[in-house]
């Protein structure tokens, strides 16, 4: 069998880098609407709604073909529930513990993805990819680290570990789901699951406090969160065409890198020495993962045809 690159080519890289850029911009500006009096729980509601347009667009482009088998539905709901459920727990965790300790824990989610992809799916990578993964994992904890002791209770740690496990499992199931269903169907079920959890986020909102319903509230949140939604879509396609063992660390290290650079240039924020070291590690990791030879085979094209005809 020929081992020439499939017709997907380097589509995984294009989609992964698109996710990095969009999530990088989103990360740099995501705090604006909460700072202006629009609660993060309601930001979740807005985010879930911004998932609808890209879901409909890609479904239309796919001829409205939706994988409806029981297995596809289970995988799609699992991917959506792990992502959105982790976000719900994160909202609660940040009210119980310090964000500068919570996010470094969560940023290690690719460790879960890599371990499962290596052990269960048998994914492997070359020396450049392995070095890139190592550098990405070393870079991840540096982006949201801030010195200082923990003056809070320890319950936040278990919540952070839960979110880390959820998002690591989500990435693994996202890759697994791409073997049995189209990327468009995966994103559709992610959207439906995210919408289903809106009542939970609504119930978590403290309406006794003043809420900004003006342009700098929900409308600003929508403009920012749509970047998150589109980035989630391109992430699904990145996992469709690329190895989870490479895509996960590339996107999880690259997005904080983009956020740090954007903050530095646009917001006039100067990262500390530890974050600067993380930027260097992430940049090196991204370059190594990007130039790792594409080992996709003609099996990928056959798989794509089989899924689209299902």
mmCIF file of C-alpha atoms in Angstrom:
data_model
loop_
_atom_site.group_PDB
_atom_site.id
_atom_site.type_symbol
_atom_site.label_atom_id
_atom_site.label_comp_id
_atom_site.label_asym_id
_atom_site.label_seq_id
_atom_site.Cartn_x
_atom_site.Cartn_y
_atom_site.Cartn_z
ATOM 1 C CA UNK A 1 0.000 0.000 0.000
ATOM 2 C CA UNK A 2 1.227 3.442 -0.869
ATOM 3 C CA UNK A 3 2.210 5.660 2.039
ATOM 4 C CA UNK A 4 2.005 8.940 0.160
ATOM 5 C CA UNK A 5 0.225 11.745 1.931
ATOM 6 C CA UNK A 6 -3.567 11.489 1.657
ATOM 7 C CA UNK A 7 -5.743 14.058 -0.011
ATOM 8 C CA UNK A 8 -6.162 15.612 3.414
ATOM 9 C CA UNK A 9 -2.517 16.672 3.111
ATOM 10 C CA UNK A 10 -1.581 18.986 5.946
ATOM 11 C CA UNK A 11 -5.184 19.857 6.749
ATOM 12 C CA UNK A 12 -4.608 18.895 10.372
ATOM 13 C CA UNK A 13 -1.879 21.515 10.669
ATOM 14 C CA UNK A 14 -3.968 24.276 9.079
ATOM 15 C CA UNK A 15 -6.896 23.536 11.390
ATOM 16 C CA UNK A 16 -4.687 23.188 14.477
ATOM 17 C CA UNK A 17 -2.959 26.512 13.812
ATOM 18 C CA UNK A 18 -6.321 28.159 13.142
ATOM 19 C CA UNK A 19 -7.464 26.927 16.554
ATOM 20 C CA UNK A 20 -4.285 28.301 18.117
ATOM 21 C CA UNK A 21 -4.821 31.751 16.586
ATOM 22 C CA UNK A 22 -8.547 31.964 17.367
ATOM 23 C CA UNK A 23 -8.179 30.650 20.912
ATOM 24 C CA UNK A 24 -5.173 32.893 21.417
ATOM 25 C CA UNK A 25 -7.233 35.985 20.544
ATOM 26 C CA UNK A 26 -10.158 34.672 22.586
ATOM 27 C CA UNK A 27 -7.911 34.078 25.593
ATOM 28 C CA UNK A 28 -6.481 37.589 25.426
ATOM 29 C CA UNK A 29 -9.881 39.281 25.434
ATOM 30 C CA UNK A 30 -12.212 36.761 27.128
ATOM 31 C CA UNK A 31 -12.044 38.614 30.437
ATOM 32 C CA UNK A 32 -13.401 41.878 29.028
ATOM 33 C CA UNK A 33 -17.128 41.198 29.364
ATOM 34 C CA UNK A 34 -16.904 39.738 32.910
ATOM 35 C CA UNK A 35 -14.844 42.781 33.896
ATOM 36 C CA UNK A 36 -17.695 44.930 32.627
ATOM 37 C CA UNK A 37 -20.303 43.226 34.783
ATOM 38 C CA UNK A 38 -21.436 40.271 32.653
ATOM 39 C CA UNK A 39 -21.061 37.058 34.736
ATOM 40 C CA UNK A 40 -18.959 34.179 33.431
ATOM 41 C CA UNK A 41 -21.900 31.808 33.777
ATOM 42 C CA UNK A 42 -23.876 33.943 31.343
ATOM 43 C CA UNK A 43 -20.791 34.103 29.128
ATOM 44 C CA UNK A 44 -21.117 30.312 28.911
ATOM 45 C CA UNK A 45 -24.719 30.711 27.754
ATOM 46 C CA UNK A 46 -23.592 33.136 25.056
ATOM 47 C CA UNK A 47 -20.771 30.784 24.026
ATOM 48 C CA UNK A 48 -23.202 27.893 23.614
ATOM 49 C CA UNK A 49 -25.393 30.047 21.366
ATOM 50 C CA UNK A 50 -22.406 31.088 19.224
ATOM 51 C CA UNK A 51 -21.831 27.392 18.467
ATOM 52 C CA UNK A 52 -25.061 27.294 16.442
ATOM 53 C CA UNK A 53 -24.006 29.265 13.290
ATOM 54 C CA UNK A 54 -20.781 27.315 12.562
ATOM 55 C CA UNK A 55 -22.600 24.024 13.280
ATOM 56 C CA UNK A 56 -25.306 24.858 10.736
ATOM 57 C CA UNK A 57 -22.788 26.124 8.174
ATOM 58 C CA UNK A 58 -20.645 22.973 8.181
ATOM 59 C CA UNK A 59 -23.709 20.723 8.182
ATOM 60 C CA UNK A 60 -25.048 22.593 5.148
ATOM 61 C CA UNK A 61 -21.696 22.190 3.400
ATOM 62 C CA UNK A 62 -21.873 18.463 4.140
ATOM 63 C CA UNK A 63 -25.301 18.228 2.521
ATOM 64 C CA UNK A 64 -27.054 18.027 5.914
ATOM 65 C CA UNK A 65 -25.683 14.518 6.390
ATOM 66 C CA UNK A 66 -25.764 13.746 10.081
ATOM 67 C CA UNK A 67 -24.514 10.460 11.516
ATOM 68 C CA UNK A 68 -27.457 9.183 13.539
ATOM 69 C CA UNK A 69 -26.289 5.737 14.643
ATOM 70 C CA UNK A 70 -26.447 4.995 18.357
ATOM 71 C CA UNK A 71 -22.657 4.777 18.497
ATOM 72 C CA UNK A 72 -22.227 8.140 16.788
ATOM 73 C CA UNK A 73 -24.705 9.804 19.139
ATOM 74 C CA UNK A 74 -22.950 8.339 22.198
ATOM 75 C CA UNK A 75 -19.552 9.542 21.001
ATOM 76 C CA UNK A 76 -20.870 12.970 20.014
ATOM 77 C CA UNK A 77 -22.647 13.521 23.311
ATOM 78 C CA UNK A 78 -19.577 12.254 25.217
ATOM 79 C CA UNK A 79 -17.338 14.789 23.464
ATOM 80 C CA UNK A 80 -19.801 17.600 24.095
ATOM 81 C CA UNK A 81 -20.553 16.640 27.698
ATOM 82 C CA UNK A 82 -16.881 16.318 28.644
ATOM 83 C CA UNK A 83 -16.089 19.735 27.184
ATOM 84 C CA UNK A 84 -19.108 21.627 28.445
ATOM 85 C CA UNK A 85 -19.249 19.728 31.736
ATOM 86 C CA UNK A 86 -15.642 20.555 32.422
ATOM 87 C CA UNK A 87 -16.432 24.203 31.778
ATOM 88 C CA UNK A 88 -19.299 24.057 34.277
ATOM 89 C CA UNK A 89 -17.056 22.629 36.993
ATOM 90 C CA UNK A 90 -14.425 25.232 36.155
ATOM 91 C CA UNK A 91 -16.925 28.022 36.887
ATOM 92 C CA UNK A 92 -17.457 26.545 40.348
ATOM 93 C CA UNK A 93 -13.759 25.857 40.935
ATOM 94 C CA UNK A 94 -12.697 29.451 40.341
ATOM 95 C CA UNK A 95 -15.064 30.531 43.122
ATOM 96 C CA UNK A 96 -13.345 28.136 45.528
ATOM 97 C CA UNK A 97 -9.669 28.504 44.666
ATOM 98 C CA UNK A 98 -6.983 30.668 43.039
ATOM 99 C CA UNK A 99 -7.083 30.827 39.250
ATOM 100 C CA UNK A 100 -3.289 31.060 39.107
ATOM 101 C CA UNK A 101 -3.112 27.530 40.546
ATOM 102 C CA UNK A 102 -6.216 26.064 38.901
ATOM 103 C CA UNK A 103 -5.308 26.805 35.295
ATOM 104 C CA UNK A 104 -1.807 25.292 35.392
ATOM 105 C CA UNK A 105 -3.402 22.041 36.556
ATOM 106 C CA UNK A 106 -6.029 22.124 33.809
ATOM 107 C CA UNK A 107 -3.441 22.992 31.157
ATOM 108 C CA UNK A 108 -1.900 19.547 31.652
ATOM 109 C CA UNK A 109 -4.928 17.877 30.000
ATOM 110 C CA UNK A 110 -2.835 16.795 26.959
ATOM 111 C CA UNK A 111 -1.033 14.364 29.269
ATOM 112 C CA UNK A 112 -4.299 12.404 29.508
ATOM 113 C CA UNK A 113 -4.854 12.592 25.747
ATOM 114 C CA UNK A 114 -1.313 11.535 24.907
ATOM 115 C CA UNK A 115 -1.350 8.613 27.343
ATOM 116 C CA UNK A 116 -4.650 7.261 26.016
ATOM 117 C CA UNK A 117 -3.666 7.799 22.365
ATOM 118 C CA UNK A 118 -0.375 5.994 22.949
ATOM 119 C CA UNK A 119 -1.793 3.091 24.955
ATOM 120 C CA UNK A 120 -5.164 2.516 23.269
ATOM 121 C CA UNK A 121 -4.905 3.837 19.701
ATOM 122 C CA UNK A 122 -1.229 2.984 19.352
ATOM 123 C CA UNK A 123 -0.318 6.407 17.988
ATOM 124 C CA UNK A 124 3.386 7.084 17.573
ATOM 125 C CA UNK A 125 5.436 10.014 16.361
ATOM 126 C CA UNK A 126 9.004 10.620 15.227
ATOM 127 C CA UNK A 127 11.842 12.217 17.158
ATOM 128 C CA UNK A 128 10.877 15.757 16.207
ATOM 129 C CA UNK A 129 7.287 15.157 17.265
ATOM 130 C CA UNK A 130 8.345 13.521 20.524
ATOM 131 C CA UNK A 131 10.625 16.450 21.354
ATOM 132 C CA UNK A 132 7.860 18.897 20.447
ATOM 133 C CA UNK A 133 5.407 17.093 22.740
ATOM 134 C CA UNK A 134 7.925 17.188 25.593
ATOM 135 C CA UNK A 135 8.569 20.915 25.151
ATOM 136 C CA UNK A 136 4.832 21.623 24.929
ATOM 137 C CA UNK A 137 4.152 19.764 28.158
ATOM 138 C CA UNK A 138 6.978 21.667 29.848
ATOM 139 C CA UNK A 139 5.551 24.960 28.580
ATOM 140 C CA UNK A 140 1.920 24.410 29.572
ATOM 141 C CA UNK A 141 2.124 25.067 33.334
ATOM 142 C CA UNK A 142 4.092 28.287 32.930
ATOM 143 C CA UNK A 143 1.420 30.395 31.228
ATOM 144 C CA UNK A 144 -0.964 30.840 34.138
ATOM 145 C CA UNK A 145 1.458 30.417 37.019
ATOM 146 C CA UNK A 146 1.812 33.176 39.588
ATOM 147 C CA UNK A 147 3.880 32.974 42.774
ATOM 148 C CA UNK A 148 2.229 32.939 46.153
ATOM 149 C CA UNK A 149 0.842 30.526 48.640
ATOM 150 C CA UNK A 150 -2.550 28.892 48.585
ATOM 151 C CA UNK A 151 -4.733 30.582 51.126
ATOM 152 C CA UNK A 152 -7.791 28.618 50.037
ATOM 153 C CA UNK A 153 -9.158 25.225 50.910
ATOM 154 C CA UNK A 154 -8.066 22.177 48.955
ATOM 155 C CA UNK A 155 -11.421 21.351 47.313
ATOM 156 C CA UNK A 156 -10.511 23.417 44.240
ATOM 157 C CA UNK A 157 -7.653 21.000 43.468
ATOM 158 C CA UNK A 158 -9.986 18.050 42.993
ATOM 159 C CA UNK A 159 -12.207 20.188 40.782
ATOM 160 C CA UNK A 160 -9.216 21.280 38.694
ATOM 161 C CA UNK A 161 -8.095 17.667 38.350
ATOM 162 C CA UNK A 162 -11.624 16.753 37.290
ATOM 163 C CA UNK A 163 -11.633 19.451 34.583
ATOM 164 C CA UNK A 164 -8.181 18.335 33.426
ATOM 165 C CA UNK A 165 -9.418 14.750 33.123
ATOM 166 C CA UNK A 166 -12.591 15.851 31.309
ATOM 167 C CA UNK A 167 -10.757 17.893 28.700
ATOM 168 C CA UNK A 168 -8.046 15.280 28.237
ATOM 169 C CA UNK A 169 -10.705 12.603 27.713
ATOM 170 C CA UNK A 170 -12.633 14.922 25.414
ATOM 171 C CA UNK A 171 -9.653 15.276 23.079
ATOM 172 C CA UNK A 172 -9.174 11.504 23.041
ATOM 173 C CA UNK A 173 -12.847 10.802 22.322
ATOM 174 C CA UNK A 174 -12.824 13.543 19.703
ATOM 175 C CA UNK A 175 -10.114 11.671 17.823
ATOM 176 C CA UNK A 176 -11.826 8.313 18.371
ATOM 177 C CA UNK A 177 -15.152 9.709 17.171
ATOM 178 C CA UNK A 178 -13.535 10.824 13.922
ATOM 179 C CA UNK A 179 -13.051 7.161 13.061
ATOM 180 C CA UNK A 180 -16.788 6.457 13.085
ATOM 181 C CA UNK A 181 -18.485 9.728 12.165
ATOM 182 C CA UNK A 182 -17.943 12.964 10.280
ATOM 183 C CA UNK A 183 -16.361 15.995 11.897
ATOM 184 C CA UNK A 184 -19.521 17.941 11.064
ATOM 185 C CA UNK A 185 -21.613 15.473 13.069
ATOM 186 C CA UNK A 186 -19.215 15.637 16.022
ATOM 187 C CA UNK A 187 -19.491 19.410 16.155
ATOM 188 C CA UNK A 188 -23.277 19.246 15.840
ATOM 189 C CA UNK A 189 -23.540 16.989 18.886
ATOM 190 C CA UNK A 190 -21.055 19.199 20.752
ATOM 191 C CA UNK A 191 -23.330 22.159 20.026
ATOM 192 C CA UNK A 192 -26.474 20.355 21.162
ATOM 193 C CA UNK A 193 -24.822 19.224 24.392
ATOM 194 C CA UNK A 194 -23.503 22.710 25.099
ATOM 195 C CA UNK A 195 -26.976 24.159 24.587
ATOM 196 C CA UNK A 196 -28.487 21.520 26.879
ATOM 197 C CA UNK A 197 -26.304 22.737 29.746
ATOM 198 C CA UNK A 198 -27.428 26.367 29.471
ATOM 199 C CA UNK A 199 -30.048 25.893 32.234
ATOM 200 C CA UNK A 200 -27.272 24.698 34.561
ATOM 201 C CA UNK A 201 -25.177 27.800 33.884
ATOM 202 C CA UNK A 202 -28.276 29.965 34.245
ATOM 203 C CA UNK A 203 -29.017 28.405 37.646
ATOM 204 C CA UNK A 204 -25.434 29.061 38.771
ATOM 205 C CA UNK A 205 -25.769 32.781 38.017
ATOM 206 C CA UNK A 206 -26.100 35.156 40.939
ATOM 207 C CA UNK A 207 -28.898 37.445 39.733
ATOM 208 C CA UNK A 208 -28.885 39.359 43.016
ATOM 209 C CA UNK A 209 -25.890 41.274 41.725
ATOM 210 C CA UNK A 210 -26.128 43.959 38.999
ATOM 211 C CA UNK A 211 -25.686 42.491 35.514
ATOM 212 C CA UNK A 212 -24.595 44.445 32.464
ATOM 213 C CA UNK A 213 -27.016 43.669 29.632
ATOM 214 C CA UNK A 214 -25.660 46.436 27.401
ATOM 215 C CA UNK A 215 -23.375 46.299 24.384
ATOM 216 C CA UNK A 216 -20.306 45.691 26.549
ATOM 217 C CA UNK A 217 -22.047 42.736 28.187
ATOM 218 C CA UNK A 218 -23.673 39.985 26.097
ATOM 219 C CA UNK A 219 -22.838 41.536 22.717
ATOM 220 C CA UNK A 220 -19.168 41.915 23.541
ATOM 221 C CA UNK A 221 -19.200 38.392 24.947
ATOM 222 C CA UNK A 222 -20.719 37.091 21.709
ATOM 223 C CA UNK A 223 -18.071 38.807 19.572
ATOM 224 C CA UNK A 224 -15.345 37.202 21.678
ATOM 225 C CA UNK A 225 -16.932 33.793 22.215
ATOM 226 C CA UNK A 226 -17.587 33.212 18.525
ATOM 227 C CA UNK A 227 -13.801 32.922 18.193
ATOM 228 C CA UNK A 228 -13.946 30.166 20.797
ATOM 229 C CA UNK A 229 -16.729 28.408 18.898
ATOM 230 C CA UNK A 230 -14.992 28.519 15.526
ATOM 231 C CA UNK A 231 -11.752 27.420 17.178
ATOM 232 C CA UNK A 232 -13.579 24.408 18.614
ATOM 233 C CA UNK A 233 -14.797 23.563 15.109
ATOM 234 C CA UNK A 234 -11.330 23.724 13.567
ATOM 235 C CA UNK A 235 -10.032 21.649 16.496
ATOM 236 C CA UNK A 236 -12.466 18.874 15.555
ATOM 237 C CA UNK A 237 -11.105 18.921 12.011
ATOM 238 C CA UNK A 238 -7.531 18.987 13.312
ATOM 239 C CA UNK A 239 -8.238 15.760 15.201
ATOM 240 C CA UNK A 240 -9.983 14.391 12.104
ATOM 241 C CA UNK A 241 -6.843 14.623 9.997
ATOM 242 C CA UNK A 242 -4.032 14.592 12.573
ATOM 243 C CA UNK A 243 -2.729 12.479 15.405
ATOM 244 C CA UNK A 244 -4.190 13.252 18.808
ATOM 245 C CA UNK A 245 -0.734 12.727 20.299
ATOM 246 C CA UNK A 246 0.467 15.764 18.290
ATOM 247 C CA UNK A 247 -2.660 17.921 17.933
ATOM 248 C CA UNK A 248 -3.403 18.032 21.678
ATOM 249 C CA UNK A 249 -0.051 19.464 22.861
ATOM 250 C CA UNK A 250 0.258 21.747 19.819
ATOM 251 C CA UNK A 251 -3.079 23.442 20.430
ATOM 252 C CA UNK A 252 -2.818 23.478 24.224
ATOM 253 C CA UNK A 253 0.638 25.050 24.162
ATOM 254 C CA UNK A 254 0.109 27.198 21.083
ATOM 255 C CA UNK A 255 -3.069 28.943 22.272
ATOM 256 C CA UNK A 256 -1.489 30.296 25.495
ATOM 257 C CA UNK A 257 1.512 31.301 23.394
ATOM 258 C CA UNK A 258 -0.721 33.296 21.056
ATOM 259 C CA UNK A 259 -2.546 34.817 24.026
ATOM 260 C CA UNK A 260 0.741 35.892 25.607
ATOM 261 C CA UNK A 261 1.971 37.494 22.371
ATOM 262 C CA UNK A 262 -1.344 39.277 21.746
ATOM 263 C CA UNK A 263 -1.434 40.529 25.329
ATOM 264 C CA UNK A 264 2.118 41.784 24.967
ATOM 265 C CA UNK A 265 1.465 43.610 21.688
ATOM 266 C CA UNK A 266 -2.169 44.737 21.917
ATOM 267 C CA UNK A 267 -2.773 45.089 25.627
ATOM 268 C CA UNK A 268 0.660 46.260 26.689
ATOM 269 C CA UNK A 269 1.106 43.401 29.171
ATOM 270 C CA UNK A 270 4.678 42.268 29.863
ATOM 271 C CA UNK A 271 4.905 38.572 30.807
ATOM 272 C CA UNK A 272 7.119 37.604 33.716
ATOM 273 C CA UNK A 273 10.343 35.674 33.303
ATOM 274 C CA UNK A 274 8.627 32.308 33.799
ATOM 275 C CA UNK A 275 6.025 33.071 31.137
ATOM 276 C CA UNK A 276 8.732 34.288 28.769
ATOM 277 C CA UNK A 277 10.452 30.935 29.214
ATOM 278 C CA UNK A 278 7.126 29.241 28.517
ATOM 279 C CA UNK A 279 6.698 31.293 25.350
ATOM 280 C CA UNK A 280 10.085 30.133 24.127
ATOM 281 C CA UNK A 281 9.320 26.495 24.921
ATOM 282 C CA UNK A 282 5.893 26.666 23.259
ATOM 283 C CA UNK A 283 7.277 28.358 20.157
ATOM 284 C CA UNK A 284 9.931 25.679 19.792
ATOM 285 C CA UNK A 285 7.329 22.970 20.401
ATOM 286 C CA UNK A 286 4.965 24.420 17.802
ATOM 287 C CA UNK A 287 7.706 24.571 15.190
ATOM 288 C CA UNK A 288 8.803 20.974 15.860
ATOM 289 C CA UNK A 289 5.243 19.657 15.730
ATOM 290 C CA UNK A 290 4.548 21.624 12.554
ATOM 291 C CA UNK A 291 7.557 20.249 10.670
ATOM 292 C CA UNK A 292 7.062 16.661 11.892
ATOM 293 C CA UNK A 293 6.668 14.588 8.704
ATOM 294 C CA UNK A 294 3.036 13.823 7.879
ATOM 295 C CA UNK A 295 2.602 10.044 8.052
ATOM 296 C CA UNK A 296 -0.984 10.017 6.830
ATOM 297 C CA UNK A 297 -1.692 7.220 4.380
ATOM 298 C CA UNK A 298 -4.254 6.421 1.761
ATOM 299 C CA UNK A 299 -6.244 4.748 4.545
ATOM 300 C CA UNK A 300 -7.203 8.231 5.723
ATOM 301 C CA UNK A 301 -8.773 9.071 2.391
ATOM 302 C CA UNK A 302 -10.643 5.766 2.370
ATOM 303 C CA UNK A 303 -11.834 6.403 5.915
ATOM 304 C CA UNK A 304 -13.029 9.873 4.953
ATOM 305 C CA UNK A 305 -15.021 8.477 2.013
ATOM 306 C CA UNK A 306 -16.525 5.765 4.214
ATOM 307 C CA UNK A 307 -17.634 8.234 6.883
ATOM 308 C CA UNK A 308 -19.117 10.682 4.398
ATOM 309 C CA UNK A 309 -21.134 7.883 2.760
ATOM 310 C CA UNK A 310 -22.409 6.560 6.103
#
